[in-house]
Short mmCIF file of C-alpha atoms in Angstrom, two decimals:
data_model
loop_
_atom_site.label_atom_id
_atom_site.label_comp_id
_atom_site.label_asym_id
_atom_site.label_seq_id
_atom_site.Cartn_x
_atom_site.Cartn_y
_atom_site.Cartn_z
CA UNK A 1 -36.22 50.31 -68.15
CA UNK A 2 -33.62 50.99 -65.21
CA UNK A 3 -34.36 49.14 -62.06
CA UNK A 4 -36.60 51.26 -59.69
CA UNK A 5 -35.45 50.40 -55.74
CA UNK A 6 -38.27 50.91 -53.32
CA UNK A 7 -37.83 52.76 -50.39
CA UNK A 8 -39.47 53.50 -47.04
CA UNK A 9 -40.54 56.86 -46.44
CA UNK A 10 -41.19 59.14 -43.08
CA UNK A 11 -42.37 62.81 -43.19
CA UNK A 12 -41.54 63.01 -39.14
CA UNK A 13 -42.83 65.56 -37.45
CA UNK A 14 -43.36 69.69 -37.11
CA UNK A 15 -41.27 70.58 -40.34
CA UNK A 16 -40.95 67.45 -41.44
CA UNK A 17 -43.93 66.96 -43.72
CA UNK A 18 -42.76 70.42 -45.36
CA UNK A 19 -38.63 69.38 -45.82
CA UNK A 20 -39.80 66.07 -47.02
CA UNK A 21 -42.10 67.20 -49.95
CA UNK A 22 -39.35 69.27 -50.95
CA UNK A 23 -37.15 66.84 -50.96
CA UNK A 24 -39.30 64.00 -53.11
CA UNK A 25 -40.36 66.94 -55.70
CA UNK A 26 -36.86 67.30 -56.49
CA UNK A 27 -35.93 63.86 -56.62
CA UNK A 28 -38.95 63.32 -58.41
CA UNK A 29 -37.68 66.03 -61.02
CA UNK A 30 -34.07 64.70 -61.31
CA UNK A 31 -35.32 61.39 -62.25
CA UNK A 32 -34.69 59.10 -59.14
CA UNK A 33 -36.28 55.89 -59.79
CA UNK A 34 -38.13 55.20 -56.49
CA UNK A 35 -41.10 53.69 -55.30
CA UNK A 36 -41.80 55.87 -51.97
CA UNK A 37 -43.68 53.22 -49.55
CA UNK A 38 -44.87 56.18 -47.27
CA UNK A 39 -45.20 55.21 -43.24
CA UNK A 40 -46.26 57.34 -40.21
CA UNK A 41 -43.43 57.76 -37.39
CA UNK A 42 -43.09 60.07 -34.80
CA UNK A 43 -44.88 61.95 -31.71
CA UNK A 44 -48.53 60.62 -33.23
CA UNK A 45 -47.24 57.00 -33.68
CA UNK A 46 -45.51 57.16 -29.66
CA UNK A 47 -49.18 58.26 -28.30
CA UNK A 48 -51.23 55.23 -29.97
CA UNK A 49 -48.77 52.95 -27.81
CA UNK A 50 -45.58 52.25 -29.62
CA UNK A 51 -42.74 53.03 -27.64
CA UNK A 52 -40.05 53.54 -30.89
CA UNK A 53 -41.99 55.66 -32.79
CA UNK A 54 -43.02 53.33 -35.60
CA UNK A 55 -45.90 50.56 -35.79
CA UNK A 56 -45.46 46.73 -36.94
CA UNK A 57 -46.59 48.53 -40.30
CA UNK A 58 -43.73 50.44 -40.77
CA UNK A 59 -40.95 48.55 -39.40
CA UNK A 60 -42.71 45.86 -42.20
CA UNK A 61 -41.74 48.40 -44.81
CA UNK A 62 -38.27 49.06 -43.63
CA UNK A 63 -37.78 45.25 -43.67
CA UNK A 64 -38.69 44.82 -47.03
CA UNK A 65 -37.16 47.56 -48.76
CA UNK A 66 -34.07 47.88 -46.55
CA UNK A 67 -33.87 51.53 -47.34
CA UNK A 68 -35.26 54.54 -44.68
CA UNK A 69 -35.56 57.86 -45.61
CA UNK A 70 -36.46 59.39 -42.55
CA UNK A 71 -37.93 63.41 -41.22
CA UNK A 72 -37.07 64.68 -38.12
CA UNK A 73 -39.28 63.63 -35.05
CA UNK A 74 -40.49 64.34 -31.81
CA UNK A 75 -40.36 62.10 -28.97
CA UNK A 76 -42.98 62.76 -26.16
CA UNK A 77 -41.43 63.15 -22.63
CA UNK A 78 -41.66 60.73 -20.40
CA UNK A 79 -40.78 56.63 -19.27
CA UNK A 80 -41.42 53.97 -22.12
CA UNK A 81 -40.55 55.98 -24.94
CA UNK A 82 -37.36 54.88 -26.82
CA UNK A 83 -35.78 57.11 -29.46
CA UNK A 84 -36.55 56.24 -32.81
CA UNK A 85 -32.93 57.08 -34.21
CA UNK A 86 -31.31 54.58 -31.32
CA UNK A 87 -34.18 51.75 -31.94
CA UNK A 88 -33.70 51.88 -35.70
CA UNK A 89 -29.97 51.80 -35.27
CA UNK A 90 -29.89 49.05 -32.72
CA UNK A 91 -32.82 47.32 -34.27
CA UNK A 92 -31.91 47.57 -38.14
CA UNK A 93 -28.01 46.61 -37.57
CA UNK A 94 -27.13 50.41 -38.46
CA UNK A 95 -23.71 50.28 -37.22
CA UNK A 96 -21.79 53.05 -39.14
CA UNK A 97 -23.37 56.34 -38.84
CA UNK A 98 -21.60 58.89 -41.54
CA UNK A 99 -21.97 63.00 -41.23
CA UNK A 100 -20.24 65.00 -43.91
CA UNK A 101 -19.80 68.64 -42.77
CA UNK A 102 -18.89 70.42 -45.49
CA UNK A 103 -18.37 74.51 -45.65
CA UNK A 104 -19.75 76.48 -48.34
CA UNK A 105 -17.38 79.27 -48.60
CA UNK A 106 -18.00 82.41 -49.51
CA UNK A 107 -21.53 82.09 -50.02
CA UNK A 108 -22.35 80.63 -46.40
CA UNK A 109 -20.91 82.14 -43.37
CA UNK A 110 -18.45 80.29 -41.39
CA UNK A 111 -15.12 81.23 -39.91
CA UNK A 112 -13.66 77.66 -41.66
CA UNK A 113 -13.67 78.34 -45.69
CA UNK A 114 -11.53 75.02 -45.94
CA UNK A 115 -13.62 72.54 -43.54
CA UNK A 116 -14.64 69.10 -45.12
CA UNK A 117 -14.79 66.36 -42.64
CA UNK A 118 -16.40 63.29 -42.56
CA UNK A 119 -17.40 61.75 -38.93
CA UNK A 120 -18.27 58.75 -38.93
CA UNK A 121 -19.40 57.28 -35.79
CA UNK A 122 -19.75 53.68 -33.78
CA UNK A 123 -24.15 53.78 -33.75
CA UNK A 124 -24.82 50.63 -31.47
CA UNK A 125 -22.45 50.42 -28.38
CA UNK A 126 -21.64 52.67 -25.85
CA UNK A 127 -23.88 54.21 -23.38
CA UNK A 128 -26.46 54.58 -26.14
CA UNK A 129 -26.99 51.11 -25.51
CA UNK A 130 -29.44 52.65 -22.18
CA UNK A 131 -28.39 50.03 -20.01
CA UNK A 132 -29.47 52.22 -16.80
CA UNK A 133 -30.17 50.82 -13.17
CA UNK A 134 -30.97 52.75 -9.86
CA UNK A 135 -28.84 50.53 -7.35
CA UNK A 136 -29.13 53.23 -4.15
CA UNK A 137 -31.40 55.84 -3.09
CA UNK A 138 -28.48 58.23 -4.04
CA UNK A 139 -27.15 56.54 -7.34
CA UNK A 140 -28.26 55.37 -10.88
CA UNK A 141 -25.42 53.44 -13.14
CA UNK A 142 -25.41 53.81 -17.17
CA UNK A 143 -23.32 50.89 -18.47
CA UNK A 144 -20.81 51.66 -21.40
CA UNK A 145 -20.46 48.31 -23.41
CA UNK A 146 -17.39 48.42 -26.16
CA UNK A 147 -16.64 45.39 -28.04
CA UNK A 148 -14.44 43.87 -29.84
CA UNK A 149 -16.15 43.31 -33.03
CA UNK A 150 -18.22 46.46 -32.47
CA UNK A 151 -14.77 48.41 -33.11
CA UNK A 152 -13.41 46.48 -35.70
CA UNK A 153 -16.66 47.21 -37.71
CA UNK A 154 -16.60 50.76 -37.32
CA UNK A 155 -12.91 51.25 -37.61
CA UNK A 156 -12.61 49.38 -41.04
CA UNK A 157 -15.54 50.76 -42.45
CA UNK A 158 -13.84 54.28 -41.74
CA UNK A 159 -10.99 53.31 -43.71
CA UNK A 160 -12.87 51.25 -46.46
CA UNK A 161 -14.58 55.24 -46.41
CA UNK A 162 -11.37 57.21 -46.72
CA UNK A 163 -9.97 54.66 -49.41
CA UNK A 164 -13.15 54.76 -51.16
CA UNK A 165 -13.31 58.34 -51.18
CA UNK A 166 -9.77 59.10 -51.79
CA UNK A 167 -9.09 60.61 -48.31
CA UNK A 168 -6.04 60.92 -46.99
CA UNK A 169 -6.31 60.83 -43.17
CA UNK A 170 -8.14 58.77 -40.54
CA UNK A 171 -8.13 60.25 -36.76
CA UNK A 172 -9.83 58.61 -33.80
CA UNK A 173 -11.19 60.41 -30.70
CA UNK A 174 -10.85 58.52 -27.49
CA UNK A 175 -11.02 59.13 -23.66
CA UNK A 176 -8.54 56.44 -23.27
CA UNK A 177 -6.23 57.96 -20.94
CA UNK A 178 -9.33 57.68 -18.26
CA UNK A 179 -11.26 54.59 -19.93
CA UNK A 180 -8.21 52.39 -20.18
CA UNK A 181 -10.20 49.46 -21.18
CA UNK A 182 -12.96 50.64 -23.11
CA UNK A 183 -11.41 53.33 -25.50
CA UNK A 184 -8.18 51.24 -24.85
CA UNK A 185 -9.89 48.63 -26.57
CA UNK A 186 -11.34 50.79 -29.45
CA UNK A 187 -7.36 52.57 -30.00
CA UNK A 188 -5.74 49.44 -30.19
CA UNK A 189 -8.51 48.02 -32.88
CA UNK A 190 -7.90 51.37 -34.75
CA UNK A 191 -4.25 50.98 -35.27
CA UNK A 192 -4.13 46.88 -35.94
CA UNK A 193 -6.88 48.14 -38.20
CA UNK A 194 -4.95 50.74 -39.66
CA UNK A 195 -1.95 48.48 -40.83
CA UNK A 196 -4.15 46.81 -43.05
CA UNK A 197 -4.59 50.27 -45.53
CA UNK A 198 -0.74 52.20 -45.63
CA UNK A 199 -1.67 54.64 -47.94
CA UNK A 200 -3.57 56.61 -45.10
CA UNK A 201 -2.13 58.47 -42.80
CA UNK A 202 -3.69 57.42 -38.90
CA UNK A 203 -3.38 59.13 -35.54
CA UNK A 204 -5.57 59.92 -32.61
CA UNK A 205 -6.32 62.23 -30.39
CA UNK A 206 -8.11 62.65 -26.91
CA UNK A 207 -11.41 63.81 -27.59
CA UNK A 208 -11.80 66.86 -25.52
CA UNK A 209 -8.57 68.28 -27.09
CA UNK A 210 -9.53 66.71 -30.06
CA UNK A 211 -13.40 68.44 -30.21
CA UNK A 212 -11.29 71.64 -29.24
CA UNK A 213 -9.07 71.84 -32.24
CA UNK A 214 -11.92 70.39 -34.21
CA UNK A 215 -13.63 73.61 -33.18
CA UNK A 216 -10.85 75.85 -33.94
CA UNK A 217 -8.60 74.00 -37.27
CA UNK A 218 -11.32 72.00 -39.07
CA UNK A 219 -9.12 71.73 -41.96
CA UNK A 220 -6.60 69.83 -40.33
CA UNK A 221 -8.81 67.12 -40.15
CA UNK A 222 -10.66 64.69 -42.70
CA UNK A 223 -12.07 61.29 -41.27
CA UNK A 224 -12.84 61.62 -37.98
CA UNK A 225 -14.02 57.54 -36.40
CA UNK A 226 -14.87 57.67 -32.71
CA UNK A 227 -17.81 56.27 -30.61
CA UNK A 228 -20.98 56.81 -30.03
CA UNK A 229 -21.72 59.13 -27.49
CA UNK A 230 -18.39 61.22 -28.21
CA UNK A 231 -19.26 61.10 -32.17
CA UNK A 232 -22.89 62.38 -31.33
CA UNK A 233 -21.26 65.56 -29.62
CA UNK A 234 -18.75 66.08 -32.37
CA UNK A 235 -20.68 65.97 -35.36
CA UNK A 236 -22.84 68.91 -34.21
CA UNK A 237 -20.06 71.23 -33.38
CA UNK A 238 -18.36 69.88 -36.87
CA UNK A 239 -21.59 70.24 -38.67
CA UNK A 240 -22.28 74.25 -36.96
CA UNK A 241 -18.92 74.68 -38.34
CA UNK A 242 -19.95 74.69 -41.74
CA UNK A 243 -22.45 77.34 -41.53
CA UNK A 244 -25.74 75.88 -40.12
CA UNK A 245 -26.79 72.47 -39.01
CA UNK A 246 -29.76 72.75 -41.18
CA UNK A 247 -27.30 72.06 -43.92
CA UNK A 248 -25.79 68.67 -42.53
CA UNK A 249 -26.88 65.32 -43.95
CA UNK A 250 -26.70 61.99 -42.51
CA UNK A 251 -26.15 58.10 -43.24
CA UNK A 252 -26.67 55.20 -41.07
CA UNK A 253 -25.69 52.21 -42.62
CA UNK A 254 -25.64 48.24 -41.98
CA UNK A 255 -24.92 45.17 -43.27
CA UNK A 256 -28.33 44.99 -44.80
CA UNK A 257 -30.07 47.83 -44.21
CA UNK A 258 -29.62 52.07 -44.49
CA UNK A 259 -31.22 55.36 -42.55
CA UNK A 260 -31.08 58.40 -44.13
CA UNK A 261 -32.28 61.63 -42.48
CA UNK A 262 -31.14 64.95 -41.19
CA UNK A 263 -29.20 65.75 -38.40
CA UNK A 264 -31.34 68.67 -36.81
CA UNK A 265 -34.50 68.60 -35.28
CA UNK A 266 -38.63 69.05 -35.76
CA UNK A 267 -37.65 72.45 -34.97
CA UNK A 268 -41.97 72.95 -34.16
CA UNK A 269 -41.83 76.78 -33.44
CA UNK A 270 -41.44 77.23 -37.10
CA UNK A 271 -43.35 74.35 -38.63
CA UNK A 272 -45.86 75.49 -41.24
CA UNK A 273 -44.77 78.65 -41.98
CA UNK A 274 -43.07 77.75 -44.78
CA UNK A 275 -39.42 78.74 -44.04
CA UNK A 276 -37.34 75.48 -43.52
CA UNK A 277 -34.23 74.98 -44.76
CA UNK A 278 -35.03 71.14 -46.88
CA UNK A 279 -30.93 71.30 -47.61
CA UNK A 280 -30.15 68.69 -44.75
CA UNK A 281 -32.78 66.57 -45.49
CA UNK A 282 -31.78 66.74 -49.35
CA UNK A 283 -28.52 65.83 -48.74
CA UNK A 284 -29.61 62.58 -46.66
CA UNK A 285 -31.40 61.89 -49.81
CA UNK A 286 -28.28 62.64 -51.89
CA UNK A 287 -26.83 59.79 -49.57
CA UNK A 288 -29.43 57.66 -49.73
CA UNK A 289 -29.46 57.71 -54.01
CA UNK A 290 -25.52 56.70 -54.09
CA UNK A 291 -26.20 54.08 -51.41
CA UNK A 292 -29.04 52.38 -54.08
CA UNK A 293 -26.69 52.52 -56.79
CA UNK A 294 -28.48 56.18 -58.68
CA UNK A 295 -25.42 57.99 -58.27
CA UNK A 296 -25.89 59.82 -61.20
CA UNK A 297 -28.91 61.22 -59.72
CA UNK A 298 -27.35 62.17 -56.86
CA UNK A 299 -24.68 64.28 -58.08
CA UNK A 300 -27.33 65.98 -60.28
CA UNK A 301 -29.37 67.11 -57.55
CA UNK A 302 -26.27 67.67 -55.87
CA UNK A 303 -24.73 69.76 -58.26
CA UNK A 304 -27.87 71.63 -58.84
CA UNK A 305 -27.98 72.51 -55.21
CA UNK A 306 -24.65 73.78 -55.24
CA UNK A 307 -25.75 76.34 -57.78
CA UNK A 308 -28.67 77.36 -56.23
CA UNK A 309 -26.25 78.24 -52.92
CA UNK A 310 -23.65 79.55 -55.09
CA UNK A 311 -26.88 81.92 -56.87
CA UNK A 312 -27.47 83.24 -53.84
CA UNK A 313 -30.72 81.41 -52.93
CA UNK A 314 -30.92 80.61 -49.51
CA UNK A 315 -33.33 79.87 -46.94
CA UNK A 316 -33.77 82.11 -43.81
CA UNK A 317 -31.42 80.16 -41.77
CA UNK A 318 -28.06 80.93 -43.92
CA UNK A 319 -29.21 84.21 -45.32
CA UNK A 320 -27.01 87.09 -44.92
CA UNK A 321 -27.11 90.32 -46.66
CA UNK A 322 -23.71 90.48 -48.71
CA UNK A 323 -24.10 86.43 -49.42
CA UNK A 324 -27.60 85.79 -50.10
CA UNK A 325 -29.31 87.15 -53.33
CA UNK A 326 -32.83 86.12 -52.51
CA UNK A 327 -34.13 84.80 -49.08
CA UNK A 328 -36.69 81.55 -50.47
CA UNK A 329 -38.97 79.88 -48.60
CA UNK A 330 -38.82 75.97 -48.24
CA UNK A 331 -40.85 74.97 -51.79
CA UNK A 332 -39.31 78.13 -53.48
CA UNK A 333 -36.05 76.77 -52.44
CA UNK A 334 -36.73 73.21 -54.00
CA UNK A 335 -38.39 74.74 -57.17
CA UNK A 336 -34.77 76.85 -57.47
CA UNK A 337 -32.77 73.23 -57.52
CA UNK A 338 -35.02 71.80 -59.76
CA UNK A 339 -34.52 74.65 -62.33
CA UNK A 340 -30.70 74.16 -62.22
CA UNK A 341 -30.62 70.71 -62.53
CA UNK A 342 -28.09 69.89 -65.00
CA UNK A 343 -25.92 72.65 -64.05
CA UNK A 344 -23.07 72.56 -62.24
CA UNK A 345 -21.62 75.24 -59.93
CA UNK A 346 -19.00 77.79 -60.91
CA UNK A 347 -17.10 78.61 -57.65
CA UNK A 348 -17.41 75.45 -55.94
CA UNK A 349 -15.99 72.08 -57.30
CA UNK A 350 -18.76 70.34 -58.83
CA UNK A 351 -19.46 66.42 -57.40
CA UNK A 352 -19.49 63.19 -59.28
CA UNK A 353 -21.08 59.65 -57.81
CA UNK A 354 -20.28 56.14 -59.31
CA UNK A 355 -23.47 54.10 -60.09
CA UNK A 356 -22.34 51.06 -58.58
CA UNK A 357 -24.12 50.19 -55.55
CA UNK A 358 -21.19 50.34 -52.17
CA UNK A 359 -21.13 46.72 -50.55
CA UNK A 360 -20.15 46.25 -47.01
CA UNK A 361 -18.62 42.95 -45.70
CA UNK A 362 -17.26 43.82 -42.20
CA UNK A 363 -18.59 41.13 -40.74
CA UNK A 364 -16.34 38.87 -42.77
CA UNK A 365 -13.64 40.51 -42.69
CA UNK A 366 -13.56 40.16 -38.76
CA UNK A 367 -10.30 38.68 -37.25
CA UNK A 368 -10.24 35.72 -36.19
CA UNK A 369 -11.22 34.63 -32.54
CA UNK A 370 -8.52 33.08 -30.52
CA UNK A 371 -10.31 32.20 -26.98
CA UNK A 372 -8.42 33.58 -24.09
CA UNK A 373 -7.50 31.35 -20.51
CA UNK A 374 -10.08 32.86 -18.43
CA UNK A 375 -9.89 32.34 -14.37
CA UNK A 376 -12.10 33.52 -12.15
CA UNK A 377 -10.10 35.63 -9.28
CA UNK A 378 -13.12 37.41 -6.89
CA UNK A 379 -16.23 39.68 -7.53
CA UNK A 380 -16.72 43.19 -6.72
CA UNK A 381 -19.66 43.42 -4.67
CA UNK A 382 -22.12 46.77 -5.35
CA UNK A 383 -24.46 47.41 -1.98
CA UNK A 384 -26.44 49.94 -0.41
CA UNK A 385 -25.41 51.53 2.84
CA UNK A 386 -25.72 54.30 5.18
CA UNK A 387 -24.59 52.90 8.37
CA UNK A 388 -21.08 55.61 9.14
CA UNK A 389 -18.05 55.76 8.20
CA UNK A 390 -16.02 53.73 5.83
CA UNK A 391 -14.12 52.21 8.60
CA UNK A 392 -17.43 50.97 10.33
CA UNK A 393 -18.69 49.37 6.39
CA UNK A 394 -14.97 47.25 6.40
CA UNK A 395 -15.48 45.97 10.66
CA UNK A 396 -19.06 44.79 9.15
CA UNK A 397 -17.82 42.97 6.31
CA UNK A 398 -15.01 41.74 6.68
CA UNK A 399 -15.35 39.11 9.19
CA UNK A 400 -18.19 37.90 6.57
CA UNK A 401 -15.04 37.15 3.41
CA UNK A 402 -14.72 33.26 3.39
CA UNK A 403 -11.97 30.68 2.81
CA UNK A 404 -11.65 31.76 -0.68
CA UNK A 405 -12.81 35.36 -1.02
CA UNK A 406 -11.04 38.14 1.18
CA UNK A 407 -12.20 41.18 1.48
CA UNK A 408 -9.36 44.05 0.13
CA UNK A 409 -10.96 47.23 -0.69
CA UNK A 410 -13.79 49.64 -0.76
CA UNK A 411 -14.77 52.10 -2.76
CA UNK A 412 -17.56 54.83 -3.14
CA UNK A 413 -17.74 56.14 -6.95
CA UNK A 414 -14.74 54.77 -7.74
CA UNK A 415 -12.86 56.09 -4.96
CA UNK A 416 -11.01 53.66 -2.53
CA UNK A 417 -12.02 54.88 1.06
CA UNK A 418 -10.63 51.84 2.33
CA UNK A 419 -7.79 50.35 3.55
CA UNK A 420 -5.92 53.90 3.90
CA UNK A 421 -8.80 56.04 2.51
CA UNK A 422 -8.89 59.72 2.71
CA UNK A 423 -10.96 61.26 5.04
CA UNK A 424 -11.94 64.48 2.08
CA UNK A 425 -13.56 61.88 -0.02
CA UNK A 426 -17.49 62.40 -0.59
CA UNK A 427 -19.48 59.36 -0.12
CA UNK A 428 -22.62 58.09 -1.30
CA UNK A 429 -24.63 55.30 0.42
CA UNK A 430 -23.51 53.28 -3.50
CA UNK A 431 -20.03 51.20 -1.84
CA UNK A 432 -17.92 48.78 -4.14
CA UNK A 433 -16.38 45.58 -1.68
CA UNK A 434 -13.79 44.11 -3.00
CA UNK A 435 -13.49 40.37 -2.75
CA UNK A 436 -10.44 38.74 -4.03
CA UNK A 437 -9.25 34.71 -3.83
CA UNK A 438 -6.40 34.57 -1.95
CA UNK A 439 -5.14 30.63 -3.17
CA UNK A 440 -5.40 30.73 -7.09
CA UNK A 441 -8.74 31.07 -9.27
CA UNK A 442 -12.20 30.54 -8.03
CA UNK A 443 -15.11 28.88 -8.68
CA UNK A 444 -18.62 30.16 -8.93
CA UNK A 445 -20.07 28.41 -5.72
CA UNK A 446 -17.63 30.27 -4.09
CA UNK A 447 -19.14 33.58 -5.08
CA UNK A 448 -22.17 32.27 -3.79
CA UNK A 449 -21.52 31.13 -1.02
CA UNK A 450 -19.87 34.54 -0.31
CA UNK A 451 -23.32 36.24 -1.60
CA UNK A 452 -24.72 33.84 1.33
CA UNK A 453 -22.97 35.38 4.47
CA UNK A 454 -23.77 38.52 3.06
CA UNK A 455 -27.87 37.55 2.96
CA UNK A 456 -27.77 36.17 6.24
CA UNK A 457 -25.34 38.96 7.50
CA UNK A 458 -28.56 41.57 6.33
CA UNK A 459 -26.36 43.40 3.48
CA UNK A 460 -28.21 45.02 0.96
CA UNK A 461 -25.79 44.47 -2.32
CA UNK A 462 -27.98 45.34 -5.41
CA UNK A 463 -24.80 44.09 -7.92
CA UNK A 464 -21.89 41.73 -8.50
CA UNK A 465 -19.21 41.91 -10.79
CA UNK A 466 -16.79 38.79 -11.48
CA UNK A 467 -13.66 39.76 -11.82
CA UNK A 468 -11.14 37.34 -13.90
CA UNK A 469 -8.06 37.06 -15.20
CA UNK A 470 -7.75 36.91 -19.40
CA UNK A 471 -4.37 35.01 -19.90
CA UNK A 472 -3.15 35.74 -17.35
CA UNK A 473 -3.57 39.58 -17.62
CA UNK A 474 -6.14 41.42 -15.00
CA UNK A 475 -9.58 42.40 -16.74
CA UNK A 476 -10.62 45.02 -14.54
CA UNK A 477 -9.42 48.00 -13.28
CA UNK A 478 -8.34 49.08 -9.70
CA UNK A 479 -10.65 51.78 -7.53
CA UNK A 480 -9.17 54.83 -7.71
CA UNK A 481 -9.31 54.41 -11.82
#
């Protein structure tokens, strides 16, 4: 008998009990060999006093069968609760999230008959990462973290993806031209990366241009790699492209473990009625079965599902008179696949799936570390302050910079106001002070002894930033950037 993989189960909430039957009654009926360890998670699990959704019970089951198939859930409003997705992600090791958005022309509308695009996007860094701080009455910071490794990670496993999947082009989306450092970091990973694997084609683009022709020429792209936050945006629009986001599946996959789940919501105004479209969910499943090595499972289901579109049997969502044949509820939906399996569509290219499990080794494949000359040249100072005029801020502090540490600029949001500030420039009571050695690198106790003056002196800073050189090259940027 064929190995059966166990896997870790969660219905979600609103029409997630109703997708996920679906979805396990066809996989049941294709012959998946699973053992479904079946866990709570969601809006019921947050109000007994878990702040990620899941209990010590279910993250238990994750651990042990390193495989998540996951419903849609609701997270409660309010302080303490974490979302599940981001937990798992950061919690699990999920570092590649991958969204195929596929259209499904002519049978569903879309305006793109030619889209297929794959996004896959960096799940752990960023400012996902909710590193959040109110520093003023006026101001709250979110802190976007991009690392080396981080990038290399995602970047290679986009390209191990395109090679593996015979793609032909990887493009990354970057803000780079305004987050020199950060995206400059990520771009210049993506291209040493990119050496490494000739046969595909790489370029970039800036990702509000980028979303925009990804909005308007879908076919002109095919792997799309980008961060967190900007791959979250993009992978909606891509997926609406298709047709209907009820239609998009998605992987999140780590070193050791996988998430598999939709990429639309509880959707609770139409839970129980029996209308949801299970397709998104089914194709996280799809996903999931080639990830545990049952590809030929997968592209069974898959193919059968294809007919059933390509019948005209479609949920409320995608129905359209002139497409549609027959407008199916959720189960009559599921019982439609499960009568075509073993079919293949007739229109639409038919899928295949290899039955060897995909292995990952990123982490090994990391470049090697070379330690850069660090020196220690000042430390921005971060304080609160609604005393006047930027003028009257600099006469305060100034006289309180030390042997080592002279004071050279303020800022408020990122906007130098002084020396030669101008006068249109909004401030906040949030100020940067700019302290920089003026004889060669620093040490620490100078920092504090500069932290000292300030005490005494009655100055409310609420952050510090070192600032250092890395060989010999700046590592921060100048206000007004």
């Amino acid at each position: 008998m064929r190995d059966i993989t166990p896997v870790t189960v969660a219905p979600g909430d609103g029409i997630g009990p109703e997708i996920m039957d679906a979805v396990l009654y066809v996989m049941n009926a294709a012959g998946a060999r699973l053992k479904v360890e079946e866990v709570p998670a969601g809006e019921s699990v947050y109000k007994r006093g878990h702040p990620g959704g899941l209990d010590a019970a279910g993250w238990g089951s994750i651990r042990r069968t390193r495989v998540f198939l996951k419903g849609p859930i609701t997270m409660p409003q309010g302080y303490g609760n974490k979302s599940l997705n981001v937990v798992a992600r950061t919690t699990l090791g999920l570092f590649a999230n991958v969204r195929p958005c596929v259209s499904y022309h002519p049978y569903v509308r879309t305006r793109h008959p030619r889209m297929d695009v794959v996004i896959i996007r960096e799940n752990e860094e960023d400012l996902y990462a909710g590193i959040e701080h109110r520093q003023t009455d006026d101001v709250i910071q979110s802190v976007k973290l991009i690392s080396r490794p981080g990038s290399e990670r995602i970047v290679r496993y986009a390209f191990d993806f395109a090679r593996s999947n015979h793609r032909e082009k990887v493009t990354a989306f970057v803000k780079d031209n305004v987050m020199k450092m950060t995206d400059g970091l990520f771009l210049k990973i993506f291209y040493e990366i990119a050496a490494d694997y000739p046969e595909i084609k790489a370029d970039h683009m800036i990702v509000d241009i980028g979303a925009a022709r990804l909005a308007d020429q879908p076919e002109r792209f095919d792997v799309i790699v980008t961060l967190n936050l900007y791959g979250d945006i993009v992978s909606d629009i891509a997926a609406q492209l298709t047709g209907s986001v009820g239609l998009a599946g998605s992987a999140n996959i780590g070193e050791t473990c996988a998430m598999f789940e939709a990429i639309h919501g509880s959707a609770p105004m139409i839970a129980g009625q029996g209308i949801a479209n299970p397709s998104g969910l089914l194709m996280a499943a799809v996903m999931m079965l080639v990830h545990i090595g049952q590809g030929d499972i997968a592209a069974r289901i898959h193919n059968a599902w294809l007919k059933t579109i390509e019948d005209g049997i479609h949920t409320a969502d995608i129905y359209a008179r002139g497409l549609g044949r027959v407008r199916a509820g959720t189960h009559a939906f599921a019982e439609a696949v499960v009568e075509r399996l073993g079919q293949t569509p007739v229109t639409m290219p038919p899928v295949g799936y290899s039955t060897a499990r995909p292995a990952y080794d990123g982490v090994n494949r990391l470049a090697p570390r070379v330690r850069a000359v660090k020196e220690l040249v000042g430390v921005d100072v971060f304080l609160q302050w609604s005393g006047g005029l930027p003028d009257d801020l600099a006469e305060l502090i100034l006289p309180l910079s030390t042997e080592a540490l002279t004071l050279v600029s303020i800022s408020n949001r990122s906007q130098r106001v002084w020396p030669d500030g101008h006068a249109d420039v909004f401030c906040t009571d949030h100020w940067r002070c700019r302290f920089l050695a003026q004889h060669g690198p620093v040490q620490h106790s100078a920092i504090v002894e500069l932290l000292g003056r300030l005490a005494e002196a009655g100055i409310d800073f609420t952050q510090t930033e070192n600032l250092s050189n890395f060989d010999g090259k700046a590592g921060f940027s100048t206000p007004g950037q």
